[in-house]
Short mmCIF file of C-alpha atoms in Angstrom, two decimals:
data_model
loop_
_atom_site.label_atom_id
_atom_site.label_comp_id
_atom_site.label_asym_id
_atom_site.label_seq_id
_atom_site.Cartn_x
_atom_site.Cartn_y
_atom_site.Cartn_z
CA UNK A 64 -5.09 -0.76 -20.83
CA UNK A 65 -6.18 0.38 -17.39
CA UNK A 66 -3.88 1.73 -14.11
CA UNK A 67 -4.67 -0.76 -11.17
CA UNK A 68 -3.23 0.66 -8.43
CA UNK A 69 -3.16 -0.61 -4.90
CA UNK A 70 -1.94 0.42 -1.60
CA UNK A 71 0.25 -1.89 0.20
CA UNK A 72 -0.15 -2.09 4.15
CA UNK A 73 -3.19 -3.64 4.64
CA UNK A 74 -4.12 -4.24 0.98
CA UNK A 75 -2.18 -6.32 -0.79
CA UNK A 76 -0.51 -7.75 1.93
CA UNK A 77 -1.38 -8.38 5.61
CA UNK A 78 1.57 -7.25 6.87
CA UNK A 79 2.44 -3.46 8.66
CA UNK A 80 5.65 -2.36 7.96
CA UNK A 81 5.76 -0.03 10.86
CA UNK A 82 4.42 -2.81 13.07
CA UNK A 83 7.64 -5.22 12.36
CA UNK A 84 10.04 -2.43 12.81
CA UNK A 85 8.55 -0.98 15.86
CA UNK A 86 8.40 -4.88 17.12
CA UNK A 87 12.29 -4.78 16.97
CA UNK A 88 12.58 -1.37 18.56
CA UNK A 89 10.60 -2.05 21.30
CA UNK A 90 7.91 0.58 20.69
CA UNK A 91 5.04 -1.61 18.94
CA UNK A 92 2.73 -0.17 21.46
CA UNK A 93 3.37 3.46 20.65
CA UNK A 94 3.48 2.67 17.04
CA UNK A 95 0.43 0.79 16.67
CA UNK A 96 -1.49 3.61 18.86
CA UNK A 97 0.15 6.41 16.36
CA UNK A 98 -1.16 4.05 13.13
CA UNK A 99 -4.78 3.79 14.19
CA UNK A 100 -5.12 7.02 14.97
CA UNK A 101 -4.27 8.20 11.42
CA UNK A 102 -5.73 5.42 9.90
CA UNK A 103 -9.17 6.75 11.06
CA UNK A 104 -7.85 10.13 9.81
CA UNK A 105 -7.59 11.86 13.37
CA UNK A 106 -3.98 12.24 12.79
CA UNK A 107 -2.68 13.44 9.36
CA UNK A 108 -0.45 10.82 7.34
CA UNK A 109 2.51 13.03 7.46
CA UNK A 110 2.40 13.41 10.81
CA UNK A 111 1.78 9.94 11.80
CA UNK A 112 4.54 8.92 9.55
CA UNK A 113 7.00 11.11 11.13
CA UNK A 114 5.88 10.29 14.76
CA UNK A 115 6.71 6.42 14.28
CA UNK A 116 9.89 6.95 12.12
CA UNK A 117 11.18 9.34 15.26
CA UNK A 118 10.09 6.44 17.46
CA UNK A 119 12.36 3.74 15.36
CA UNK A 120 15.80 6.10 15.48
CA UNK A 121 18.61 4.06 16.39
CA UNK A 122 17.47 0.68 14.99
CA UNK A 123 20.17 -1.49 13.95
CA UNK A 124 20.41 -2.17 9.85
CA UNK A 125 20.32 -5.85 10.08
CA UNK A 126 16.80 -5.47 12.55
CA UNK A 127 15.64 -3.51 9.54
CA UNK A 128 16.39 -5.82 6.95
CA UNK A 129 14.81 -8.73 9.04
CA UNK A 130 11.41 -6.55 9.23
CA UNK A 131 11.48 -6.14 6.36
CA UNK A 132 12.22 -10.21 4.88
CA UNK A 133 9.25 -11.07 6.89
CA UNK A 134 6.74 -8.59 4.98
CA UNK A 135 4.38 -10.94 3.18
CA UNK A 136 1.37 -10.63 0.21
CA UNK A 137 -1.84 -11.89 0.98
CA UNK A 138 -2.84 -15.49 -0.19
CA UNK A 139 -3.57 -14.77 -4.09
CA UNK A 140 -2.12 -11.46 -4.62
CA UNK A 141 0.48 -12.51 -6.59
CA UNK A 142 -1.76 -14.56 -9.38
CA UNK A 143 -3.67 -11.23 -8.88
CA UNK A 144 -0.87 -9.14 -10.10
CA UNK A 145 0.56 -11.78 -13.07
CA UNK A 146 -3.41 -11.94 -14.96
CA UNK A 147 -3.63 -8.07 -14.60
CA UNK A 148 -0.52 -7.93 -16.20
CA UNK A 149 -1.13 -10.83 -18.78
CA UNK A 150 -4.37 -9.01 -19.60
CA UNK A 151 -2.33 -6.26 -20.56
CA UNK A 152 -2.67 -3.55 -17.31
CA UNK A 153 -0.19 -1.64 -15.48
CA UNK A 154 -0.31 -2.58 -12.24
CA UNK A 155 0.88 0.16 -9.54
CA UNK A 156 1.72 0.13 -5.71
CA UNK A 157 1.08 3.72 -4.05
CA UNK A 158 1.49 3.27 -0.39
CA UNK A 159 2.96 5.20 2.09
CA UNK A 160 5.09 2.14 3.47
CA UNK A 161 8.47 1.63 2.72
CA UNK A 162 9.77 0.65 -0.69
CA UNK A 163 12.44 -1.98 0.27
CA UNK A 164 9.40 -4.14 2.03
CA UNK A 165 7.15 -4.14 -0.93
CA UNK A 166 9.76 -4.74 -3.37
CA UNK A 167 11.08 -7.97 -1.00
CA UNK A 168 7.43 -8.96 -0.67
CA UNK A 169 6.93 -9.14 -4.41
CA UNK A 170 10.14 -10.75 -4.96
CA UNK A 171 9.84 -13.46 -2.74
CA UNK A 172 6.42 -14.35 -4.81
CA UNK A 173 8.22 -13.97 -8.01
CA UNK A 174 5.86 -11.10 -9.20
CA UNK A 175 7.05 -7.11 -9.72
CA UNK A 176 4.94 -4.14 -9.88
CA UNK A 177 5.22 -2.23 -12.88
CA UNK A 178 5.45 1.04 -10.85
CA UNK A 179 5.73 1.23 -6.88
CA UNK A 180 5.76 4.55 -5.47
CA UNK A 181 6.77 4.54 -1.74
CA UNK A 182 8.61 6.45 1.22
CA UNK A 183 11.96 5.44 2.70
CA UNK A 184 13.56 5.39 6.21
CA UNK A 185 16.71 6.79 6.10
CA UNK A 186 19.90 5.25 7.68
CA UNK A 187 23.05 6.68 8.57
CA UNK A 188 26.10 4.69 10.60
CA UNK A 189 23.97 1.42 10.01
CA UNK A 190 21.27 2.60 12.17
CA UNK A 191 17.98 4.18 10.81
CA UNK A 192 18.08 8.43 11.26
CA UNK A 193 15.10 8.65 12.59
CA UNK A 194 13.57 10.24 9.67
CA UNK A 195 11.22 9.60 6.82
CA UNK A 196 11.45 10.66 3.45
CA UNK A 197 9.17 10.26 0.28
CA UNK A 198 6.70 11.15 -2.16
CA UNK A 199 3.86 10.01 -0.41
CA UNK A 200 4.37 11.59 2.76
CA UNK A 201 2.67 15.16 2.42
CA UNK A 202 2.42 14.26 -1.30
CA UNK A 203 -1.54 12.16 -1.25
CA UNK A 204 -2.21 9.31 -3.48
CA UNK A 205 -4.69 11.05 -6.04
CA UNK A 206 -2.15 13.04 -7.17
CA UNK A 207 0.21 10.10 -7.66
CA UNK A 208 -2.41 8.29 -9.44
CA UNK A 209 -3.32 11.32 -11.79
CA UNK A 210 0.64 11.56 -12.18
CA UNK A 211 1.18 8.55 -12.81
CA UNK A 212 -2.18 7.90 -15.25
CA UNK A 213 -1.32 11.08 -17.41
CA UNK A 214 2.66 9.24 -18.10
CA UNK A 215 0.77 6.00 -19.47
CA UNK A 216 -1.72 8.13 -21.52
CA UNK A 217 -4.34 6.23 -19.74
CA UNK A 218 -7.98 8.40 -18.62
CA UNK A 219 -8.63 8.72 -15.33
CA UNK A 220 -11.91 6.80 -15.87
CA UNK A 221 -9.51 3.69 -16.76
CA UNK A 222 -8.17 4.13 -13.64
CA UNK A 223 -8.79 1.19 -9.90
CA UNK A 224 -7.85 2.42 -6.91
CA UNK A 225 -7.50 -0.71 -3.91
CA UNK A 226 -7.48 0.59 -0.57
CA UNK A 227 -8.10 0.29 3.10
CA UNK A 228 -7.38 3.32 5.35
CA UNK A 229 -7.88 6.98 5.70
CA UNK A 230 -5.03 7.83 3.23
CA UNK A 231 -6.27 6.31 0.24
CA UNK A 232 -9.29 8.04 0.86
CA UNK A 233 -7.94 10.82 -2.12
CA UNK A 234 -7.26 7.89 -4.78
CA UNK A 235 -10.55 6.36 -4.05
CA UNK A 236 -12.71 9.34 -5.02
CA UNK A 237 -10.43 10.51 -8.05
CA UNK A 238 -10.34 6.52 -9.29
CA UNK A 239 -12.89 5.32 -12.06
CA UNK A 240 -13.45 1.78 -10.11
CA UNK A 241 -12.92 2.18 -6.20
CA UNK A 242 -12.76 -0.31 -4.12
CA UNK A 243 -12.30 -1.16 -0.56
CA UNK A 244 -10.35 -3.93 0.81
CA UNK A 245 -11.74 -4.46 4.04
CA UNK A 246 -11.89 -0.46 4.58
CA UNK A 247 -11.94 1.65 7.78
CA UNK A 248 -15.58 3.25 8.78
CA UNK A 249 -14.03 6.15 7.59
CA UNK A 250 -13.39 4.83 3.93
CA UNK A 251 -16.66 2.68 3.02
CA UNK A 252 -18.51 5.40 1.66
CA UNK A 253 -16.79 6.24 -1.58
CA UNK A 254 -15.77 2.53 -2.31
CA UNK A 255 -18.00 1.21 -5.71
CA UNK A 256 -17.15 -2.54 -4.12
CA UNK A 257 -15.94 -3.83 -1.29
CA UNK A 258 -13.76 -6.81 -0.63
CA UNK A 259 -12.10 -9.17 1.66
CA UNK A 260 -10.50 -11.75 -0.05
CA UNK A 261 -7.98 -11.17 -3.42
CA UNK A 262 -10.14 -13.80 -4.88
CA UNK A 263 -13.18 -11.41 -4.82
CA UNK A 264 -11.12 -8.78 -5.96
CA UNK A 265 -10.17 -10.87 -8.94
CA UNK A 266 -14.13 -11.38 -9.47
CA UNK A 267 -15.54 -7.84 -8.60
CA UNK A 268 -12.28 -7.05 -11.91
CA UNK A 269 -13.64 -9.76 -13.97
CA UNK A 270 -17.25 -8.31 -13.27
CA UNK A 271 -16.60 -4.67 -14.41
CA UNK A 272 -14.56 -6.58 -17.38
CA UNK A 273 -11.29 -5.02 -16.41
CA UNK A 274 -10.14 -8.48 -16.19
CA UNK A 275 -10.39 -11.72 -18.53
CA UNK A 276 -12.37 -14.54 -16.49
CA UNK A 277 -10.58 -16.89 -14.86
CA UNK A 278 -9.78 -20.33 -16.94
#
């Protein structure tokens, strides 16, 4: 068995969280500014993530939940996710998103992560607080990954890491397979493969024989 574990936002799916709730609030501009800034790792992920969730305070619930409905997978991620986990994998979701959109996401596909370990927004009085809480907000992926790879009795060299952006930099370098899904400048360096598609994805896994080829 190997850990396959993926970051969300900009991996397996298209969508940004944080782009669809700041859309609502009427600060997508400030938001998106605050994102690529840490994304090319000028701005620590902690801090970044607790600059936008100050910026959505006061959003309504049901704006949330909407935001979050329209969070999508890429094309293919889903078959992705169903042969890793016919071949026998655990397949994991570390991101620094929000839980409630990459559990919808995955349900609306009819697929489920075996683990997903994510941050939450807060609400109080049907609005959101303002705040951000989580394990992946001063926590970093590599030690979510070694966390998580020591509870399944799996080595580290068993271990993928799928990433984009400056913040799954740490799971890249501890990962035995890294690879980059259409990664920042910043992130290209440590990735064994890079992809753009989850159908090369599917064959750069088949190539290292993680996973069975394709009928």
């Amino acid at each position: 068995m190997s850990l396959i574990a993926f970051d969300f936002d900009g991996t397996l799916s298209d969508s940004e969280m944080t782009v669809l709730l700041a859309e609502r609030a009427g600060v997508a501009d400030e938001v998106a500014e605050i994102t690529e800034r840490a994304m090319n790792d000028e701005l620590s992920y902690a801090e970044s993530l607790y600059q936008r969730a100050e910026l959505l305070g006061g959003l309504e619930e049901d704006a949330v939940a909407a935001a979050f409905d329209e969070v999508t997978l890429r094309p293919g991620a889903a078959r992705l996710i169903e042969r890793l986990q016919a071949d026998g994998h655990h397949v994991a979701v570390l991101t620094g998103g929000f839980e409630r959109g990459v559990e919808r996401a995955l349900a609306k596909e009819g697929v489920a992560a075996d683990t997903v370990v994510a941050n939450r927004l807060p609400t109080a009085g049907g609005t959101l607080t303002g705040e951000a809480e989580g394990p992946l907000i001063e926590g970093t992926k590599d030690d979510a990954l070694a966390a998580l790879a020591d509870d399944l009795g799996v080595e580290m060299a068993s271990t993928v890491a799928v990433g984009d952006g400056a913040n799954d930099l740490p799971m890249l370098e501890v990962a035995g397979l890294a690879v980059g899904f259409v990664p920042k400048d910043a992130v290209r360096p440590v990735c064994d493969a890079v992809v753009a598609s989850m159908f090369r994805l599917g064959k750069v896994l088949e190539s290292y024989g993680i996973l069975s080829t394709a009928d």
